[in-house]
Tab-separated table of C-alpha atoms in Angstrom:
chain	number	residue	atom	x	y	z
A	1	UNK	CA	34.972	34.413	33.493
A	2	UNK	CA	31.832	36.275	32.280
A	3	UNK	CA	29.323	32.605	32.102
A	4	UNK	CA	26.227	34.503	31.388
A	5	UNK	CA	27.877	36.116	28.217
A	6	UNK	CA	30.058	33.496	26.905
A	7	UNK	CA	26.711	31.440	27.487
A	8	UNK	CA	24.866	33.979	25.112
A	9	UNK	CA	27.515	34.209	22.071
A	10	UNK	CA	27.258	29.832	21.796
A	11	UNK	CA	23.029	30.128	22.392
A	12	UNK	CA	23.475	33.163	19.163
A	13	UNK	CA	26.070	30.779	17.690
A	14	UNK	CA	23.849	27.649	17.521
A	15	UNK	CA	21.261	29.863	16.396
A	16	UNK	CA	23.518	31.128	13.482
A	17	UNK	CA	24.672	27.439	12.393
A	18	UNK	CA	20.876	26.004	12.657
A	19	UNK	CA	19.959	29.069	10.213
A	20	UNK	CA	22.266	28.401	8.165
A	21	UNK	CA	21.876	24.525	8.084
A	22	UNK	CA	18.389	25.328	7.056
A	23	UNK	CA	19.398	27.528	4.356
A	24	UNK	CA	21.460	25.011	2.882
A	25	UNK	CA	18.902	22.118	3.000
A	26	UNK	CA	16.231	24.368	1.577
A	27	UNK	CA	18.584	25.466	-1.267
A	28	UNK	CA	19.684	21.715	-1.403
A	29	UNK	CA	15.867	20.561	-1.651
A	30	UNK	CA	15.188	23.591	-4.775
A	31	UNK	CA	18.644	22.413	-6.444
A	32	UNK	CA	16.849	18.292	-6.369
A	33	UNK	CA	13.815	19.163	-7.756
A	34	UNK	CA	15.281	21.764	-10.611
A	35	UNK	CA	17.248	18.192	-11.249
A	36	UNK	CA	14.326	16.316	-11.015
A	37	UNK	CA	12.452	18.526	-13.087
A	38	UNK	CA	15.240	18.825	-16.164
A	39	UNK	CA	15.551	14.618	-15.728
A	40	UNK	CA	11.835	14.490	-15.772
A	41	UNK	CA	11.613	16.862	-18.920
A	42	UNK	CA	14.412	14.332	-20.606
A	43	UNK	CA	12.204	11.540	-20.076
A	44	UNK	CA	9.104	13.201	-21.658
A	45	UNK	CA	11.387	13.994	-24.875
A	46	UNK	CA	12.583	10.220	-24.912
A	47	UNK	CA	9.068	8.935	-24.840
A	48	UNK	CA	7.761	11.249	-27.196
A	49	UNK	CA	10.935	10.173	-29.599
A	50	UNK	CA	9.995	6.705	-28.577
A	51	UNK	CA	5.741	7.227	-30.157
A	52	UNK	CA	4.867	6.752	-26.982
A	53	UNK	CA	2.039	9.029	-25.205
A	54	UNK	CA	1.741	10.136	-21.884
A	55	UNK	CA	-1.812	11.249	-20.942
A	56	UNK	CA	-1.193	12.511	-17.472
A	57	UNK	CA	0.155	15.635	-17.420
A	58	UNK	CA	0.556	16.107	-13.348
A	59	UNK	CA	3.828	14.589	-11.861
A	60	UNK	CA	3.729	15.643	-8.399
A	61	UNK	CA	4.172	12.888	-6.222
A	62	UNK	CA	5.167	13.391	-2.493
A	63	UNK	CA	8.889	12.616	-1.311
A	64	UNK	CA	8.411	10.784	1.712
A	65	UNK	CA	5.686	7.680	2.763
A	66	UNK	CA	5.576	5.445	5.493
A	67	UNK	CA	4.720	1.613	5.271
A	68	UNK	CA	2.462	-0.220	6.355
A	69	UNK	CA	1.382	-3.546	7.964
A	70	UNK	CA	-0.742	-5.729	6.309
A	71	UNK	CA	-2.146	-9.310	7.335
A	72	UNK	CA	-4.361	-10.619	4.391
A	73	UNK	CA	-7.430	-12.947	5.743
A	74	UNK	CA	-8.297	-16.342	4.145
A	75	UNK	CA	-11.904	-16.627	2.958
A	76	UNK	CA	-14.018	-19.089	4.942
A	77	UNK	CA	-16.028	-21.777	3.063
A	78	UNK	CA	-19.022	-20.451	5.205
A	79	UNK	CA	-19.094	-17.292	3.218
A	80	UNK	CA	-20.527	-19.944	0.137
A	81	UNK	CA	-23.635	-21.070	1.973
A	82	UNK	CA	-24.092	-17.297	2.868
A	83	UNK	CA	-24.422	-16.251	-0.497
A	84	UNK	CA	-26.113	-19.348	-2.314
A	85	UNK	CA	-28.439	-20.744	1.324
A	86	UNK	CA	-28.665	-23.779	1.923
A	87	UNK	CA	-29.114	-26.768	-0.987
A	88	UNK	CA	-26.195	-25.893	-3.180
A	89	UNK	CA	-24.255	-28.129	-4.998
A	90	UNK	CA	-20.223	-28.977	-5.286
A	91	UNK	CA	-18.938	-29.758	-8.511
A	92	UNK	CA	-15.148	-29.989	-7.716
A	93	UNK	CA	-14.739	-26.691	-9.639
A	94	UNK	CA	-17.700	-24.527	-8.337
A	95	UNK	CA	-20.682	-24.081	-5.897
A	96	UNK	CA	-23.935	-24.074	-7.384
A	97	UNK	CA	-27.934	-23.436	-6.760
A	98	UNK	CA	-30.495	-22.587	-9.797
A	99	UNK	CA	-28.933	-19.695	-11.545
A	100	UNK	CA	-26.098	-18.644	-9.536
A	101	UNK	CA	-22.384	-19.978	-9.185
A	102	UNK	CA	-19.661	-19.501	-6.616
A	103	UNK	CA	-16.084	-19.734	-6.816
A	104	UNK	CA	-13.956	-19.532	-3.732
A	105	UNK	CA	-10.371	-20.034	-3.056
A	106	UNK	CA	-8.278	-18.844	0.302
A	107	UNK	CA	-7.534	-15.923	-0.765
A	108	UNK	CA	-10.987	-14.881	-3.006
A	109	UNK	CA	-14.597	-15.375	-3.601
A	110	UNK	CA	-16.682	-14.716	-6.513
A	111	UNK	CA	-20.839	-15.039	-6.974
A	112	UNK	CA	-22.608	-14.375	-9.813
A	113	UNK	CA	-25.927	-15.447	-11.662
A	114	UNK	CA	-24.704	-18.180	-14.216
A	115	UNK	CA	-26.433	-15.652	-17.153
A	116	UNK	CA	-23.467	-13.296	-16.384
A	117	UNK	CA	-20.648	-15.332	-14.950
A	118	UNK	CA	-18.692	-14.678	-18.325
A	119	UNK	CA	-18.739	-11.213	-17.901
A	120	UNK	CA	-18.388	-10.813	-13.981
A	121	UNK	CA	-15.525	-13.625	-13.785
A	122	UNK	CA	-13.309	-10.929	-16.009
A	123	UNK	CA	-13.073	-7.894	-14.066
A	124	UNK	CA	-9.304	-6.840	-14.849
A	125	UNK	CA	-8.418	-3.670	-16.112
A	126	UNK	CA	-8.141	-4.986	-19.625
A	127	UNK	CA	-11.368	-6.339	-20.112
A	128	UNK	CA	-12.832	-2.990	-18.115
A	129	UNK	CA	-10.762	-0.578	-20.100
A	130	UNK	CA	-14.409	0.403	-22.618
A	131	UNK	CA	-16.404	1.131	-19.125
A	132	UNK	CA	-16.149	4.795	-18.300
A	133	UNK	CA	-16.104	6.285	-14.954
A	134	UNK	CA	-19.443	7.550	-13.689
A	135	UNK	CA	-20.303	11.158	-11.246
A	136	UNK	CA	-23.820	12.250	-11.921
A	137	UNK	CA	-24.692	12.072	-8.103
A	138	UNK	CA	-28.265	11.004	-8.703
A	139	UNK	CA	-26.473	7.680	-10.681
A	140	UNK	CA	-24.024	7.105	-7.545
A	141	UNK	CA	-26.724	7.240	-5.063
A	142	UNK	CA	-29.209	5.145	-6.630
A	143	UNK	CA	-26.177	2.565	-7.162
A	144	UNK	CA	-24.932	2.905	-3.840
A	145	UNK	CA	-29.108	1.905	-2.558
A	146	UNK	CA	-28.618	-1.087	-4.692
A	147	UNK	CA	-25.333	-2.128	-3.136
A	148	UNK	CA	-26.618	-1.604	0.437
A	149	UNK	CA	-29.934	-3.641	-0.234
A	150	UNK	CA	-27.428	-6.763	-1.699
A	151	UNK	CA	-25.091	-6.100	1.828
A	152	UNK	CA	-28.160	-6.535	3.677
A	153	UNK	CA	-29.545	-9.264	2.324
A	154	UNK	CA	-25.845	-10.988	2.672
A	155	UNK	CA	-25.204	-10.155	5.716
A	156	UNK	CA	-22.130	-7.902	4.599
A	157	UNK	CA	-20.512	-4.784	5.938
A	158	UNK	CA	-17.709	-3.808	4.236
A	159	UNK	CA	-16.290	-0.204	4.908
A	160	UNK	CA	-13.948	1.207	1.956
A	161	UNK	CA	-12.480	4.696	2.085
A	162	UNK	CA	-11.922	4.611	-2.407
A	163	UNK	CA	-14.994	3.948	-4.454
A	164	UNK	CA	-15.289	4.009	-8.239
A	165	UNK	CA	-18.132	3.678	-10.422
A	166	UNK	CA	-17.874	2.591	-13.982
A	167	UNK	CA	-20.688	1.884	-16.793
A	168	UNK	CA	-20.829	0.033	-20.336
A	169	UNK	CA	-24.509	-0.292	-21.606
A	170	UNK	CA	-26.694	-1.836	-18.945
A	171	UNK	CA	-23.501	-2.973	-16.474
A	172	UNK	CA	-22.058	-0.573	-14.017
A	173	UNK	CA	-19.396	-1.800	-11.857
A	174	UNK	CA	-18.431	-0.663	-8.515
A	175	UNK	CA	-14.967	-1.364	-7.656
A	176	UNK	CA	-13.974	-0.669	-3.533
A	177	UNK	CA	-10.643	-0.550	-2.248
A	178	UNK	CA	-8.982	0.583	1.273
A	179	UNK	CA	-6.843	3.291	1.526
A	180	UNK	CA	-4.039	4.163	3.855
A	181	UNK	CA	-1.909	7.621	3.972
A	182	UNK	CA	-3.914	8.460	0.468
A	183	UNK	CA	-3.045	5.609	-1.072
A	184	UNK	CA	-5.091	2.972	-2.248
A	185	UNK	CA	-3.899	-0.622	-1.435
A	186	UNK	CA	-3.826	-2.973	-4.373
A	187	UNK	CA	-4.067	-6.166	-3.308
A	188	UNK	CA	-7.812	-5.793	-1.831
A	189	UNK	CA	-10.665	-4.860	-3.307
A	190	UNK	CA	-14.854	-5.527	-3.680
A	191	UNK	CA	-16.241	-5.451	-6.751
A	192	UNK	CA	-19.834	-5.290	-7.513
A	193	UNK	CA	-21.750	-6.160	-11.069
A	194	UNK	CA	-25.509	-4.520	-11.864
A	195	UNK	CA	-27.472	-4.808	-14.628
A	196	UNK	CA	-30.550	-3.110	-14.581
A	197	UNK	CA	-30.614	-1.978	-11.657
A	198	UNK	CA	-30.166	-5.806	-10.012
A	199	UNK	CA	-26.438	-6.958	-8.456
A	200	UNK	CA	-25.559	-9.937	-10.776
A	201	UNK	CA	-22.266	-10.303	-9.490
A	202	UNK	CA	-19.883	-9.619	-6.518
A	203	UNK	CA	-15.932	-10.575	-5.597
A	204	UNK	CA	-13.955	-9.876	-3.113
A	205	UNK	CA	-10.387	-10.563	-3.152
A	206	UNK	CA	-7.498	-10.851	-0.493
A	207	UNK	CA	-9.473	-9.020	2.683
A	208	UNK	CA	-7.421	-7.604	4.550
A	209	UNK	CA	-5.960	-6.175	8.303
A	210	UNK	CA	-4.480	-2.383	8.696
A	211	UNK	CA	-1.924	-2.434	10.769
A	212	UNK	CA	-2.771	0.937	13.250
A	213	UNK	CA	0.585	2.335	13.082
A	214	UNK	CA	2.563	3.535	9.747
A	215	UNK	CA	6.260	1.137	9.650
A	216	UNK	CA	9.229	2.905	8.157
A	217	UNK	CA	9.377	6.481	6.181
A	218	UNK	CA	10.609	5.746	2.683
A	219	UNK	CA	12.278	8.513	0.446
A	220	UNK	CA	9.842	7.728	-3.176
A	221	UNK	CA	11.710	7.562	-5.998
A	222	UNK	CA	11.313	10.447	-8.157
A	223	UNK	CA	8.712	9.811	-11.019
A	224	UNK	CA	11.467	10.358	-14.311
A	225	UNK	CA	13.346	6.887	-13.002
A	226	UNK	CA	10.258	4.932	-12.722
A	227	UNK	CA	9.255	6.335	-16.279
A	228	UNK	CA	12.802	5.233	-17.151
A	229	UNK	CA	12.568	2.114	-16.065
A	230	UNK	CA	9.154	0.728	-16.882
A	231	UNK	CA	9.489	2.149	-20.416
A	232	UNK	CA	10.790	-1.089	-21.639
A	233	UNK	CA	7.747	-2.492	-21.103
A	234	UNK	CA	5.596	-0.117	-23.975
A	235	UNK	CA	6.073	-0.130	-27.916
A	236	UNK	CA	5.524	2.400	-30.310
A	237	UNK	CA	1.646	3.653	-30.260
A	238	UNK	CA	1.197	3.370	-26.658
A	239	UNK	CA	-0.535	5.338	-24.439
A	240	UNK	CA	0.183	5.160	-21.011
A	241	UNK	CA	-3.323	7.054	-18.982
A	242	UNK	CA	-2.709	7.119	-15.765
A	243	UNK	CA	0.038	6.734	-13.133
A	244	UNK	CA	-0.559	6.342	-9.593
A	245	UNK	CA	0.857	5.610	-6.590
A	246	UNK	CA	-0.797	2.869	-4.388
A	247	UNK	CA	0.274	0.316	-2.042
A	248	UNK	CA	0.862	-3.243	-2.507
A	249	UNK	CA	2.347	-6.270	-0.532
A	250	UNK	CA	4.072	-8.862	-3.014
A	251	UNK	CA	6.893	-8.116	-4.597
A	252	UNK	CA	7.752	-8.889	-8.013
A	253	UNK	CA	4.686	-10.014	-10.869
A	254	UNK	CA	2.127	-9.178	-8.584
A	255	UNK	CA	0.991	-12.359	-9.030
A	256	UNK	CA	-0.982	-15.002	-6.299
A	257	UNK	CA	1.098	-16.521	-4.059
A	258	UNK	CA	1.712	-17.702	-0.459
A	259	UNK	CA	2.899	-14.166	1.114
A	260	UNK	CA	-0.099	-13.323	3.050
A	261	UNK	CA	1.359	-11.057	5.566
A	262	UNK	CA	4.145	-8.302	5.833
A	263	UNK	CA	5.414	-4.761	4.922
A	264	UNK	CA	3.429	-3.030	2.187
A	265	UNK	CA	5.388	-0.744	0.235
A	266	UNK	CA	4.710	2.563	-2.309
A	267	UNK	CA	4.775	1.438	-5.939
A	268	UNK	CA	3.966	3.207	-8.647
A	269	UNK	CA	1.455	1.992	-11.081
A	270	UNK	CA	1.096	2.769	-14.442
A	271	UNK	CA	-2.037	1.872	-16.235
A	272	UNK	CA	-1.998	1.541	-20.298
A	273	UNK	CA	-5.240	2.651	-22.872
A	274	UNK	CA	-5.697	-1.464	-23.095
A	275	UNK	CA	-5.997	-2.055	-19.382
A	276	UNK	CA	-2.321	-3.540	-18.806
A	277	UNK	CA	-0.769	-2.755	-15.714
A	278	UNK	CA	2.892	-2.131	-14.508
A	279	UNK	CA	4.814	-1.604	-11.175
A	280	UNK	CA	7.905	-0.240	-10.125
A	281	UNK	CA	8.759	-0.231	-6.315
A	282	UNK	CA	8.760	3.565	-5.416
A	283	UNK	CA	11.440	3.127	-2.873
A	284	UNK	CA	14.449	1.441	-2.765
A	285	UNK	CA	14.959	-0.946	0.282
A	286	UNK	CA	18.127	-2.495	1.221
């Protein structure tokens, strides 16, 4: 028997059926997104039918994203005397000294001068929805001075990778937030108040541990069945402005609760003109 030659015609053989496995996945992967794209169209129609506005106009999300590993830290009580110095006072509800106020729980931490603890103690989307986002480069630098003068002063050093600045009269707020694989994770964030060129106010909410390696590779859901199914949540006249993937740890309501470690997942969030927020799990998990 001829070995070298018969050994030749299987080496051109695999090469043949590894071509043409390629060709079909390729023309598989075109054949999923012209679906995708026709499902996605459908769901544009049905919202439009529906008085119901879309603002983004860019629906290319990736197809595959790992995990991650998160462990969320509680909040010392130490951090109170850090801010305030020494001679504060304990109500039961709050930390006090002269004109400023802290409120701390595990999981976050709030100061704030009393003359602005209304406004800094509502920092959700909702009540930040007026405030519009800020890029003159001479504004971000002189903000960023101010923020790195309060750090100092507070003995801080926190390193974010996702920084926005937003301004409403004489407020701008800073909000920080880590990001992993492009995506920013939800759970934790810094926020910082100024007025008039003075921080008046500063959270930070459920700090948090990276894990150094990615988990599991997720297929994402395409973006028309998330439309599909978070469009129960919006009424005629809505206006949905931006939709984003980011990560985030609990599951459900998004809502505090006792799940301080695990497997962060892709969601995708959809932000409303009035600041409400919805998620839908971009994967699907056993």
């Amino acid at each position: 028997m001829d070995w070298p030659k018969i050994k030749n015609i299987l080496i051109v053989l695999l090469i043949a059926t590894n071509l043409m496995l390629g060709f079909i996945i390729i023309e598989d992967r075109a054949l999923y997104r012209q679906a995708n794209a026709s499902n996605l169209q459908d769901i544009l129609e049905l919202y439009e039918v529906n008085g119901i506005t879309l603002m983004k106009d860019d629906f290319d999300f990736p197809d595959v994203i790992a995990s991650i590993q998160l462990d969320f830290e509680r909040i010392p009580e130490t951090m109170v005397g850090e801010l305030l110095g020494p001679g504060f006072f304990y109500d039961g509800d709050k930390y006090t000294i002269d004109d400023e106020v802290v409120d701390l729980d595990e999981m976050e931490i709030l100061w704030s001068k009393l003359t602005h603890y209304s406004r800094v103690s509502k920092d959700n989307e909702q009540n930040l929805r007026w405030f519009e986002i800020i890029s003159d480069p001479e504004i971000l630098n002189e903000t960023f001075e101010i923020i790195d003068a309060f750090e100092k002063a507070n003995m801080m050093d926190y390193d974010f990778e996702k920084i926005e600045v937003k301004e409403l009269g004489n407020y701008r707020i800073v909000t920080m937030r880590h990001m992993r694989n492009d995506l920013a994770i939800e759970e934790s964030k810094v926020v910082f108040w100024i007025h008039d060129e003075e921080v008046v106010g500063f959270k930070l909410s459920w700090p948090v541990n990276i894990g150094d390696v990615d988990t599991t590779n997720y297929d994402i859901i395409s973006v028309d069945r998330a439309l599909y199914s978070v469009m129960v949540n919006f009424k005629v006249g809505d206006s949905i402005q931006d939709i984003t993937l980011v990560y985030k740890l609990n599951d459900q309501s998004f809502q505090v609760s006792d799940l301080i470690s695990g497997e962060a997942l892709p969601y995708y969030r959809f932000m409303t003109d009035q600041g409400k927020i919805y998620y839908v799990q971009a994967v699907e998990t056993p």
